[in-house]
Amino acid sequence: MTHELLVLGGGYAGLAAARRAAHHARGGAALRVTLVNAADTFVERVRLHEVAAGRRVGVHPLSASLDSSVDLVVGRVESVDADARTVDVRAGDRVRTLRYDTLVYALGSTGAADAVPGAAEHAATLAGLDGARALALRIARERPRTVTVVGGGLTGLEAVTEIAEAHAGTDVKLVTSGPVAAGLDRRGRAHVLRVLARLDVTVHEHTRVAAVEADHVKLEDGSLLDSDVTVWNAGFAVSPMAAGAGLTVDGHGRALVDGSQRSLSHPDVYVVGDAAHADAVDGRELRMSCAMGLPMGWAAADAVAARLAGREPDTTPFGYMNQCVSLGRRDGLIQFVRPDDSPRRLVLTGRPAAWYKEAVVSSAYGGLKGRGETVSGPYLALVRGLARRFLRRAA
């Protein structure tokens, strides 16, 4: 009897899961794979800062990644009934109910633009393609005098440097509640600060935003920063749908999963990507990233196929290798890290780092089309091998 595997979400993690499951089906597993996505395109989310700066990149037809072994349903997920094992999907005026034996939930995350008063109304976000395109169009049309990017993590750094480089002469500011690039080694952070200075970005560290208005940002100390355009990059939020379906979630709504990406409360549901709270080698949760979303998707598909065959899946966690950040089109930073994501002393900067980052981004999408299984297997084995070595040393 054919096992119905339904994958919700065609981002990095969801597409990885669907393709890997289809690979198992072609190899003899009794699987029928259906992928649900809101659009018929795949978006390289890690390129959205480039889109915001006016580049037309990172959007590909899903047909380039899927063959006839995967049924594609284009529509928005409206609800998940984990007890009945059904999902309602809306396409236009029509609602279609899909049944599953196993569900892979990969609906990802959005920008937390409602974190302070006025942010949802007045701030742009780069969490989705529409928002990045709207920001690029707005800057091109309005020619703002000042642009403020809120959030000093890697996503905020990529956004602020890309915008500053593409719009020389604009007063660009970066506001962050902690230090800029806090997770980097001292030398990596020093390089980031040099690049920000070269691009004339005004940096406000250890500064919290209290509210966003149409033409300024209000800080917690009561002072105001002029800001014709404000870009919110301070955190992400997940859909409440997983919690609404009854899955066990953490305080942020991310579903708790075991080492095979299986829901702790619903054994017929696997959760991957940003929607999942999965443990890293040191017990902390894996950070939201393409680098972890891909192996999550592959691991979930492998676990489903293994259990169908009567085998226990591999539950080894994933180890980190590096943090990659582009700093405009001609500069970047590669921070090499230990499997627990703590920084090593080794960093790569400048043009070589920009080339390295581009190779990583290109290979991520390359692993999701054509003969991507030649990439997925070795990469999954690598990140698990790093974790095993780390755990042995820790023991």
mmCIF file of C-alpha atoms in Angstrom:
data_model
loop_
_atom_site.group_PDB
_atom_site.id
_atom_site.type_symbol
_atom_site.label_atom_id
_atom_site.label_comp_id
_atom_site.label_asym_id
_atom_site.label_seq_id
_atom_site.Cartn_x
_atom_site.Cartn_y
_atom_site.Cartn_z
ATOM 1 C CA MET A 1 0.000 0.000 0.000
ATOM 2 C CA THR A 2 1.375 3.400 -0.971
ATOM 3 C CA HIS A 3 2.231 5.736 1.893
ATOM 4 C CA GLU A 4 1.008 9.319 1.366
ATOM 5 C CA LEU A 5 3.728 11.825 2.275
ATOM 6 C CA LEU A 6 2.583 15.448 2.264
ATOM 7 C CA VAL A 7 5.157 18.263 2.451
ATOM 8 C CA LEU A 8 3.970 21.770 3.349
ATOM 9 C CA GLY A 9 6.263 24.538 2.152
ATOM 10 C CA GLY A 10 8.631 24.752 -0.806
ATOM 11 C CA GLY A 11 11.517 26.632 0.784
ATOM 12 C CA TYR A 12 14.965 25.160 1.365
ATOM 13 C CA ALA A 13 13.890 22.604 3.985
ATOM 14 C CA GLY A 14 10.578 21.612 2.419
ATOM 15 C CA LEU A 15 11.960 21.255 -1.088
ATOM 16 C CA ALA A 16 14.893 19.256 0.265
ATOM 17 C CA ALA A 17 12.488 16.885 2.035
ATOM 18 C CA ALA A 18 10.257 16.456 -1.030
ATOM 19 C CA ARG A 19 13.135 15.772 -3.394
ATOM 20 C CA ARG A 20 14.843 13.355 -1.019
ATOM 21 C CA ALA A 21 11.584 11.472 -0.380
ATOM 22 C CA ALA A 22 11.008 11.217 -4.131
ATOM 23 C CA HIS A 23 14.527 9.831 -4.456
ATOM 24 C CA HIS A 24 13.607 7.089 -1.962
ATOM 25 C CA ALA A 25 10.377 6.422 -3.875
ATOM 26 C CA ARG A 26 12.278 5.952 -7.119
ATOM 27 C CA GLY A 27 14.546 3.571 -5.212
ATOM 28 C CA GLY A 28 11.626 1.336 -4.242
ATOM 29 C CA ALA A 29 10.076 2.934 -1.144
ATOM 30 C CA ALA A 30 6.271 2.791 -1.241
ATOM 31 C CA LEU A 31 5.930 6.567 -1.067
ATOM 32 C CA ARG A 32 3.730 9.020 -2.914
ATOM 33 C CA VAL A 33 5.064 12.547 -2.437
ATOM 34 C CA THR A 34 2.969 15.729 -2.639
ATOM 35 C CA LEU A 35 4.432 19.209 -2.169
ATOM 36 C CA VAL A 36 2.226 22.186 -1.286
ATOM 37 C CA ASN A 37 3.569 25.696 -1.836
ATOM 38 C CA ALA A 38 1.927 29.095 -2.048
ATOM 39 C CA ALA A 39 3.585 29.802 -5.421
ATOM 40 C CA ASP A 40 5.000 27.763 -8.276
ATOM 41 C CA THR A 41 8.443 29.258 -7.682
ATOM 42 C CA PHE A 42 11.343 28.633 -5.311
ATOM 43 C CA VAL A 43 12.882 31.713 -3.705
ATOM 44 C CA GLU A 44 16.523 31.779 -2.611
ATOM 45 C CA ARG A 45 15.743 33.537 0.622
ATOM 46 C CA VAL A 46 19.419 34.072 1.346
ATOM 47 C CA ARG A 47 19.524 36.470 -1.635
ATOM 48 C CA LEU A 48 16.687 38.757 -0.551
ATOM 49 C CA HIS A 49 19.107 41.458 0.606
ATOM 50 C CA GLU A 50 20.339 41.521 -2.993
ATOM 51 C CA VAL A 51 16.763 41.883 -4.234
ATOM 52 C CA ALA A 52 16.236 44.783 -1.819
ATOM 53 C CA ALA A 53 19.224 46.550 -3.399
ATOM 54 C CA GLY A 54 17.632 46.247 -6.851
ATOM 55 C CA ARG A 55 19.074 43.000 -8.223
ATOM 56 C CA ARG A 56 16.785 40.521 -9.978
ATOM 57 C CA VAL A 57 18.020 37.252 -8.567
ATOM 58 C CA GLY A 58 16.995 34.201 -6.603
ATOM 59 C CA VAL A 59 13.635 33.176 -8.088
ATOM 60 C CA HIS A 60 13.302 29.858 -9.930
ATOM 61 C CA PRO A 61 10.389 27.746 -11.181
ATOM 62 C CA LEU A 62 9.723 24.762 -8.947
ATOM 63 C CA SER A 63 9.478 22.699 -12.127
ATOM 64 C CA ALA A 64 13.276 23.008 -12.378
ATOM 65 C CA SER A 65 13.575 21.073 -9.108
ATOM 66 C CA LEU A 66 10.686 18.607 -9.350
ATOM 67 C CA ASP A 67 9.958 15.779 -11.741
ATOM 68 C CA SER A 68 6.853 13.659 -12.232
ATOM 69 C CA SER A 69 7.548 11.709 -9.034
ATOM 70 C CA VAL A 70 6.352 14.700 -6.950
ATOM 71 C CA ASP A 71 2.812 16.092 -7.180
ATOM 72 C CA LEU A 72 2.891 19.900 -6.838
ATOM 73 C CA VAL A 73 -0.154 21.658 -5.372
ATOM 74 C CA VAL A 74 -0.003 25.459 -5.612
ATOM 75 C CA GLY A 75 -2.025 27.073 -2.858
ATOM 76 C CA ARG A 76 -1.901 28.494 0.657
ATOM 77 C CA VAL A 77 -2.249 26.223 3.652
ATOM 78 C CA GLU A 78 -5.275 27.329 5.660
ATOM 79 C CA SER A 79 -5.364 24.726 8.411
ATOM 80 C CA VAL A 80 -3.855 21.467 9.605
ATOM 81 C CA ASP A 81 -5.964 18.834 11.383
ATOM 82 C CA ALA A 82 -3.388 16.580 12.987
ATOM 83 C CA ASP A 83 -6.041 14.244 14.405
ATOM 84 C CA ALA A 84 -7.817 13.669 11.095
ATOM 85 C CA ARG A 85 -4.514 13.824 9.177
ATOM 86 C CA THR A 86 -5.851 16.380 6.731
ATOM 87 C CA VAL A 87 -4.709 19.771 5.442
ATOM 88 C CA ASP A 88 -6.933 22.440 3.871
ATOM 89 C CA VAL A 89 -5.298 24.308 0.993
ATOM 90 C CA ARG A 90 -6.797 27.376 -0.703
ATOM 91 C CA ALA A 91 -6.161 28.125 -4.374
ATOM 92 C CA GLY A 92 -8.192 31.154 -5.392
ATOM 93 C CA ASP A 93 -11.825 30.602 -4.345
ATOM 94 C CA ARG A 94 -11.402 26.863 -4.005
ATOM 95 C CA VAL A 95 -10.429 25.010 -0.832
ATOM 96 C CA ARG A 96 -9.014 21.545 -1.285
ATOM 97 C CA THR A 97 -8.610 19.006 1.522
ATOM 98 C CA LEU A 98 -5.527 16.805 1.275
ATOM 99 C CA ARG A 99 -5.047 13.641 3.304
ATOM 100 C CA TYR A 100 -1.698 12.317 4.516
ATOM 101 C CA ASP A 101 -0.175 9.337 6.277
ATOM 102 C CA THR A 102 2.932 11.357 7.168
ATOM 103 C CA LEU A 103 3.234 15.127 7.150
ATOM 104 C CA VAL A 104 6.416 17.176 6.749
ATOM 105 C CA TYR A 105 5.686 20.664 8.060
ATOM 106 C CA ALA A 106 8.049 23.253 6.548
ATOM 107 C CA LEU A 107 6.130 26.524 6.553
ATOM 108 C CA GLY A 108 9.161 28.530 7.648
ATOM 109 C CA SER A 109 9.194 31.959 9.252
ATOM 110 C CA THR A 110 8.364 35.595 8.612
ATOM 111 C CA GLY A 111 9.840 38.833 9.879
ATOM 112 C CA ALA A 112 8.838 39.863 13.404
ATOM 113 C CA ALA A 113 7.762 43.295 12.194
ATOM 114 C CA ASP A 114 5.239 43.845 14.996
ATOM 115 C CA ALA A 115 7.879 43.759 17.735
ATOM 116 C CA VAL A 116 7.460 47.465 18.580
ATOM 117 C CA PRO A 117 4.658 49.975 17.930
ATOM 118 C CA GLY A 118 4.589 51.225 14.369
ATOM 119 C CA ALA A 119 6.960 48.647 12.925
ATOM 120 C CA ALA A 120 4.248 46.700 11.115
ATOM 121 C CA GLU A 121 2.825 49.898 9.586
ATOM 122 C CA HIS A 122 6.007 51.797 8.759
ATOM 123 C CA ALA A 123 8.926 49.361 8.483
ATOM 124 C CA ALA A 124 9.914 47.264 5.494
ATOM 125 C CA THR A 125 10.990 43.649 5.949
ATOM 126 C CA LEU A 126 13.200 41.315 3.935
ATOM 127 C CA ALA A 127 11.649 38.086 5.210
ATOM 128 C CA GLY A 128 9.843 37.498 1.902
ATOM 129 C CA LEU A 129 10.239 38.171 -1.809
ATOM 130 C CA ASP A 130 7.363 40.661 -1.999
ATOM 131 C CA GLY A 131 8.791 42.717 0.839
ATOM 132 C CA ALA A 132 12.286 42.794 -0.672
ATOM 133 C CA ARG A 133 10.948 43.829 -4.073
ATOM 134 C CA ALA A 134 8.714 46.499 -2.543
ATOM 135 C CA LEU A 135 11.676 47.932 -0.639
ATOM 136 C CA ALA A 136 13.828 48.090 -3.776
ATOM 137 C CA LEU A 137 11.035 49.817 -5.684
ATOM 138 C CA ARG A 138 10.407 52.281 -2.862
ATOM 139 C CA ILE A 139 14.052 53.303 -2.597
ATOM 140 C CA ALA A 140 14.317 53.678 -6.377
ATOM 141 C CA ARG A 141 11.198 55.851 -6.553
ATOM 142 C CA GLU A 142 11.520 57.965 -3.424
ATOM 143 C CA ARG A 143 15.300 58.407 -3.332
ATOM 144 C CA PRO A 144 15.222 58.630 0.482
ATOM 145 C CA ARG A 145 17.719 60.821 2.287
ATOM 146 C CA THR A 146 18.018 58.388 5.208
ATOM 147 C CA VAL A 147 17.610 54.612 5.507
ATOM 148 C CA THR A 148 17.751 52.848 8.882
ATOM 149 C CA VAL A 149 18.264 49.104 9.237
ATOM 150 C CA VAL A 150 17.267 47.686 12.630
ATOM 151 C CA GLY A 151 19.066 44.499 13.666
ATOM 152 C CA GLY A 152 22.813 43.840 13.805
ATOM 153 C CA GLY A 153 22.812 40.113 13.151
ATOM 154 C CA LEU A 154 24.065 38.578 9.928
ATOM 155 C CA THR A 155 20.828 39.308 8.046
ATOM 156 C CA GLY A 156 20.912 42.941 9.115
ATOM 157 C CA LEU A 157 24.574 43.253 8.140
ATOM 158 C CA GLU A 158 23.909 41.893 4.674
ATOM 159 C CA ALA A 159 20.972 44.248 4.212
ATOM 160 C CA VAL A 160 22.703 47.406 5.430
ATOM 161 C CA THR A 161 25.911 46.873 3.448
ATOM 162 C CA GLU A 162 24.033 45.940 0.270
ATOM 163 C CA ILE A 163 21.819 49.027 0.486
ATOM 164 C CA ALA A 164 24.697 51.347 1.381
ATOM 165 C CA GLU A 165 26.807 50.087 -1.510
ATOM 166 C CA ALA A 166 23.979 50.264 -4.039
ATOM 167 C CA HIS A 167 22.871 53.765 -2.953
ATOM 168 C CA ALA A 168 26.029 55.735 -2.297
ATOM 169 C CA GLY A 169 25.248 59.158 -0.885
ATOM 170 C CA THR A 170 22.263 57.965 1.138
ATOM 171 C CA ASP A 171 22.587 58.371 4.912
ATOM 172 C CA VAL A 172 22.413 54.713 5.989
ATOM 173 C CA LYS A 173 22.246 53.756 9.667
ATOM 174 C CA LEU A 174 22.423 50.460 11.533
ATOM 175 C CA VAL A 175 20.710 50.131 14.917
ATOM 176 C CA THR A 176 21.280 47.045 17.054
ATOM 177 C CA SER A 177 20.345 46.196 20.638
ATOM 178 C CA GLY A 178 23.713 44.514 21.246
ATOM 179 C CA PRO A 179 27.119 44.666 19.588
ATOM 180 C CA VAL A 180 27.369 44.367 15.816
ATOM 181 C CA ALA A 181 28.096 40.801 14.679
ATOM 182 C CA ALA A 182 28.163 39.492 18.236
ATOM 183 C CA GLY A 183 28.746 35.857 17.257
ATOM 184 C CA LEU A 184 31.947 36.500 15.332
ATOM 185 C CA ASP A 185 35.575 36.241 16.389
ATOM 186 C CA ARG A 186 37.338 39.489 17.314
ATOM 187 C CA ARG A 187 39.041 39.691 13.927
ATOM 188 C CA GLY A 188 35.845 38.963 12.057
ATOM 189 C CA ARG A 189 33.975 41.648 13.933
ATOM 190 C CA ALA A 190 36.796 44.140 13.321
ATOM 191 C CA HIS A 191 36.533 43.506 9.569
ATOM 192 C CA VAL A 192 32.788 44.069 9.646
ATOM 193 C CA LEU A 193 33.243 47.394 11.415
ATOM 194 C CA ARG A 194 35.869 48.464 8.860
ATOM 195 C CA VAL A 195 33.488 47.681 5.996
ATOM 196 C CA LEU A 196 30.654 49.610 7.668
ATOM 197 C CA ALA A 197 32.962 52.594 8.077
ATOM 198 C CA ARG A 198 34.107 52.360 4.446
ATOM 199 C CA LEU A 199 30.486 52.387 3.292
ATOM 200 C CA ASP A 200 29.716 55.374 5.574
ATOM 201 C CA VAL A 201 27.164 53.433 7.629
ATOM 202 C CA THR A 202 26.459 55.083 10.982
ATOM 203 C CA VAL A 203 26.376 52.382 13.657
ATOM 204 C CA HIS A 204 24.285 52.600 16.857
ATOM 205 C CA GLU A 205 25.255 49.651 19.056
ATOM 206 C CA HIS A 206 23.562 48.715 22.359
ATOM 207 C CA THR A 207 20.584 50.772 21.256
ATOM 208 C CA ARG A 208 16.978 49.614 21.492
ATOM 209 C CA VAL A 209 14.155 50.829 19.280
ATOM 210 C CA ALA A 210 10.946 51.769 21.101
ATOM 211 C CA ALA A 211 8.771 52.675 18.109
ATOM 212 C CA VAL A 212 8.846 53.281 14.363
ATOM 213 C CA GLU A 213 7.146 56.253 12.715
ATOM 214 C CA ALA A 214 6.852 57.216 9.071
ATOM 215 C CA ASP A 215 9.860 59.552 9.123
ATOM 216 C CA HIS A 216 11.860 58.561 12.209
ATOM 217 C CA VAL A 217 12.794 55.839 14.660
ATOM 218 C CA LYS A 218 12.206 56.454 18.363
ATOM 219 C CA LEU A 219 14.792 54.949 20.706
ATOM 220 C CA GLU A 220 14.199 53.706 24.241
ATOM 221 C CA ASP A 221 16.094 56.678 25.698
ATOM 222 C CA GLY A 222 13.576 58.978 24.022
ATOM 223 C CA SER A 223 15.860 60.270 21.268
ATOM 224 C CA LEU A 224 14.802 60.262 17.626
ATOM 225 C CA LEU A 225 16.678 59.158 14.509
ATOM 226 C CA ASP A 226 15.571 60.586 11.180
ATOM 227 C CA SER A 227 14.576 57.704 8.912
ATOM 228 C CA ASP A 228 12.738 58.101 5.629
ATOM 229 C CA VAL A 229 12.846 54.316 5.169
ATOM 230 C CA THR A 230 13.177 51.832 8.036
ATOM 231 C CA VAL A 231 14.065 48.184 7.430
ATOM 232 C CA TRP A 232 13.218 45.755 10.241
ATOM 233 C CA ASN A 233 15.596 42.807 10.611
ATOM 234 C CA ALA A 234 15.386 42.257 14.368
ATOM 235 C CA GLY A 235 14.154 38.695 14.628
ATOM 236 C CA PHE A 236 11.779 36.294 12.952
ATOM 237 C CA ALA A 237 8.393 34.784 13.813
ATOM 238 C CA VAL A 238 6.755 31.501 12.834
ATOM 239 C CA SER A 239 3.170 30.762 11.892
ATOM 240 C CA PRO A 240 0.826 29.826 14.775
ATOM 241 C CA MET A 241 -0.483 26.965 12.644
ATOM 242 C CA ALA A 242 1.709 24.293 14.242
ATOM 243 C CA ALA A 243 0.489 25.237 17.710
ATOM 244 C CA GLY A 244 -3.078 25.466 16.411
ATOM 245 C CA ALA A 245 -2.809 21.915 15.097
ATOM 246 C CA GLY A 246 -1.913 20.725 18.590
ATOM 247 C CA LEU A 247 1.799 20.105 18.061
ATOM 248 C CA THR A 248 4.009 20.667 21.085
ATOM 249 C CA VAL A 249 5.829 23.975 20.546
ATOM 250 C CA ASP A 250 8.263 26.192 22.418
ATOM 251 C CA GLY A 251 7.569 29.705 23.623
ATOM 252 C CA HIS A 252 8.081 31.088 20.119
ATOM 253 C CA GLY A 253 5.718 28.647 18.404
ATOM 254 C CA ARG A 254 8.424 26.405 16.946
ATOM 255 C CA ALA A 255 7.562 22.704 17.054
ATOM 256 C CA LEU A 256 9.686 20.543 19.348
ATOM 257 C CA VAL A 257 11.252 17.623 17.459
ATOM 258 C CA ASP A 258 13.537 14.675 18.156
ATOM 259 C CA GLY A 259 16.785 13.821 16.383
ATOM 260 C CA SER A 260 14.948 12.581 13.289
ATOM 261 C CA GLN A 261 12.886 15.815 13.023
ATOM 262 C CA ARG A 262 9.813 13.976 14.297
ATOM 263 C CA SER A 263 7.305 15.937 16.380
ATOM 264 C CA LEU A 264 7.513 15.072 20.072
ATOM 265 C CA SER A 265 3.717 14.992 20.283
ATOM 266 C CA HIS A 266 2.651 13.640 16.873
ATOM 267 C CA PRO A 267 4.716 10.727 15.496
ATOM 268 C CA ASP A 268 3.168 11.075 12.029
ATOM 269 C CA VAL A 269 4.403 14.688 11.707
ATOM 270 C CA TYR A 270 7.950 15.827 10.965
ATOM 271 C CA VAL A 271 8.907 19.492 11.242
ATOM 272 C CA VAL A 272 11.870 21.001 9.396
ATOM 273 C CA GLY A 273 13.455 24.377 8.760
ATOM 274 C CA ASP A 274 12.669 27.548 10.699
ATOM 275 C CA ALA A 275 9.420 26.070 12.074
ATOM 276 C CA ALA A 276 11.341 23.397 14.011
ATOM 277 C CA HIS A 277 12.999 23.657 17.424
ATOM 278 C CA ALA A 278 15.765 21.079 16.981
ATOM 279 C CA ASP A 279 18.690 20.541 19.329
ATOM 280 C CA ALA A 280 22.263 21.314 18.305
ATOM 281 C CA VAL A 281 25.279 19.382 19.594
ATOM 282 C CA ASP A 282 25.446 21.502 22.758
ATOM 283 C CA GLY A 283 21.737 21.240 23.564
ATOM 284 C CA ARG A 284 20.838 24.708 22.350
ATOM 285 C CA GLU A 285 18.383 25.023 19.490
ATOM 286 C CA LEU A 286 19.711 25.138 15.945
ATOM 287 C CA ARG A 287 19.690 28.651 14.577
ATOM 288 C CA MET A 288 17.417 29.470 11.671
ATOM 289 C CA SER A 289 19.516 29.111 8.548
ATOM 290 C CA CYS A 290 19.689 27.554 5.121
ATOM 291 C CA ALA A 291 22.742 25.607 6.332
ATOM 292 C CA MET A 292 20.584 23.756 8.883
ATOM 293 C CA GLY A 293 17.287 23.762 6.971
ATOM 294 C CA LEU A 294 18.659 21.637 4.149
ATOM 295 C CA PRO A 295 19.956 18.760 6.324
ATOM 296 C CA MET A 296 16.752 18.907 8.374
ATOM 297 C CA GLY A 297 14.717 18.266 5.229
ATOM 298 C CA TRP A 298 16.979 15.471 4.009
ATOM 299 C CA ALA A 299 17.073 13.846 7.447
ATOM 300 C CA ALA A 300 13.286 13.886 7.774
ATOM 301 C CA ALA A 301 12.833 12.188 4.402
ATOM 302 C CA ASP A 302 15.469 9.592 5.295
ATOM 303 C CA ALA A 303 13.720 8.935 8.613
ATOM 304 C CA VAL A 304 10.347 8.393 6.945
ATOM 305 C CA ALA A 305 11.862 5.959 4.429
ATOM 306 C CA ALA A 306 13.798 4.119 7.160
ATOM 307 C CA ARG A 307 10.760 3.644 9.363
ATOM 308 C CA LEU A 308 8.687 2.419 6.427
ATOM 309 C CA ALA A 309 11.388 -0.187 5.854
ATOM 310 C CA GLY A 310 11.354 -1.210 9.516
ATOM 311 C CA ARG A 311 14.668 0.449 10.404
ATOM 312 C CA GLU A 312 15.479 3.036 13.026
ATOM 313 C CA PRO A 313 16.732 6.283 11.468
ATOM 314 C CA ASP A 314 19.949 8.109 12.229
ATOM 315 C CA THR A 315 19.306 10.693 14.942
ATOM 316 C CA THR A 316 22.758 12.270 15.131
ATOM 317 C CA PRO A 317 22.508 16.072 15.422
ATOM 318 C CA PHE A 318 24.114 18.445 12.941
ATOM 319 C CA GLY A 319 27.364 20.317 13.437
ATOM 320 C CA TYR A 320 28.110 23.785 12.104
ATOM 321 C CA MET A 321 31.059 24.611 9.833
ATOM 322 C CA ASN A 322 30.985 28.336 9.184
ATOM 323 C CA GLN A 323 28.977 31.524 9.155
ATOM 324 C CA CYS A 324 28.896 33.256 5.784
ATOM 325 C CA VAL A 325 27.991 36.903 5.349
ATOM 326 C CA SER A 326 28.194 39.064 2.247
ATOM 327 C CA LEU A 327 29.137 42.700 2.804
ATOM 328 C CA GLY A 328 28.058 44.171 -0.494
ATOM 329 C CA ARG A 329 28.957 42.672 -3.864
ATOM 330 C CA ARG A 330 32.747 42.884 -3.489
ATOM 331 C CA ASP A 331 33.375 42.019 0.144
ATOM 332 C CA GLY A 332 32.364 39.407 2.666
ATOM 333 C CA LEU A 333 33.274 37.496 5.764
ATOM 334 C CA ILE A 334 33.546 33.770 6.348
ATOM 335 C CA GLN A 335 33.725 32.986 10.047
ATOM 336 C CA PHE A 336 34.811 29.385 10.542
ATOM 337 C CA VAL A 337 33.155 27.873 13.601
ATOM 338 C CA ARG A 338 33.226 24.753 15.741
ATOM 339 C CA PRO A 339 30.355 22.255 15.481
ATOM 340 C CA ASP A 340 28.611 24.068 18.375
ATOM 341 C CA ASP A 341 28.742 27.329 16.342
ATOM 342 C CA SER A 342 31.362 28.978 18.554
ATOM 343 C CA PRO A 343 33.847 30.999 16.467
ATOM 344 C CA ARG A 344 37.316 29.762 15.627
ATOM 345 C CA ARG A 345 40.185 32.200 15.104
ATOM 346 C CA LEU A 346 40.142 31.511 11.355
ATOM 347 C CA VAL A 347 38.322 34.036 9.168
ATOM 348 C CA LEU A 348 38.267 34.815 5.452
ATOM 349 C CA THR A 349 37.590 38.378 4.313
ATOM 350 C CA GLY A 350 37.407 40.585 1.232
ATOM 351 C CA ARG A 351 36.814 39.376 -2.312
ATOM 352 C CA PRO A 352 37.783 35.769 -1.567
ATOM 353 C CA ALA A 353 35.070 35.729 1.106
ATOM 354 C CA ALA A 354 32.554 37.192 -1.355
ATOM 355 C CA TRP A 355 33.409 34.446 -3.864
ATOM 356 C CA TYR A 356 33.177 31.803 -1.125
ATOM 357 C CA LYS A 357 29.750 33.084 -0.052
ATOM 358 C CA GLU A 358 28.504 33.072 -3.638
ATOM 359 C CA ALA A 359 29.708 29.486 -4.077
ATOM 360 C CA VAL A 360 27.865 28.436 -0.908
ATOM 361 C CA VAL A 361 24.636 30.134 -1.982
ATOM 362 C CA SER A 362 24.822 28.703 -5.490
ATOM 363 C CA SER A 363 25.534 25.184 -4.228
ATOM 364 C CA ALA A 364 22.584 25.372 -1.822
ATOM 365 C CA TYR A 365 20.178 25.838 -4.718
ATOM 366 C CA GLY A 366 22.235 23.444 -6.839
ATOM 367 C CA GLY A 367 21.511 20.736 -4.294
ATOM 368 C CA LEU A 368 17.785 21.247 -4.884
ATOM 369 C CA LYS A 369 17.653 20.630 -8.609
ATOM 370 C CA GLY A 370 18.971 18.221 -11.224
ATOM 371 C CA ARG A 371 21.151 15.570 -9.641
ATOM 372 C CA GLY A 372 21.036 17.252 -6.244
ATOM 373 C CA GLU A 373 21.189 13.928 -4.402
ATOM 374 C CA THR A 374 24.901 13.813 -5.241
ATOM 375 C CA VAL A 375 25.227 16.862 -2.962
ATOM 376 C CA SER A 376 22.674 16.090 -0.264
ATOM 377 C CA GLY A 377 24.086 12.749 0.852
ATOM 378 C CA PRO A 378 27.686 13.908 1.365
ATOM 379 C CA TYR A 379 26.618 17.170 3.033
ATOM 380 C CA LEU A 380 24.307 15.391 5.467
ATOM 381 C CA ALA A 381 27.066 12.914 6.283
ATOM 382 C CA LEU A 382 29.530 15.789 6.783
ATOM 383 C CA VAL A 383 27.464 17.803 9.265
ATOM 384 C CA ARG A 384 26.636 14.652 11.210
ATOM 385 C CA GLY A 385 30.280 13.566 11.154
ATOM 386 C CA LEU A 386 31.303 16.928 12.628
ATOM 387 C CA ALA A 387 28.720 16.481 15.367
ATOM 388 C CA ARG A 388 29.881 12.952 16.219
ATOM 389 C CA ARG A 389 33.478 14.108 16.501
ATOM 390 C CA PHE A 390 32.466 17.011 18.727
ATOM 391 C CA LEU A 391 30.386 14.765 20.993
ATOM 392 C CA ARG A 392 33.208 12.235 21.308
ATOM 393 C CA ARG A 393 35.605 14.966 22.351
ATOM 394 C CA ALA A 394 33.092 16.416 24.782
ATOM 395 C CA ALA A 395 32.589 12.992 26.352
#
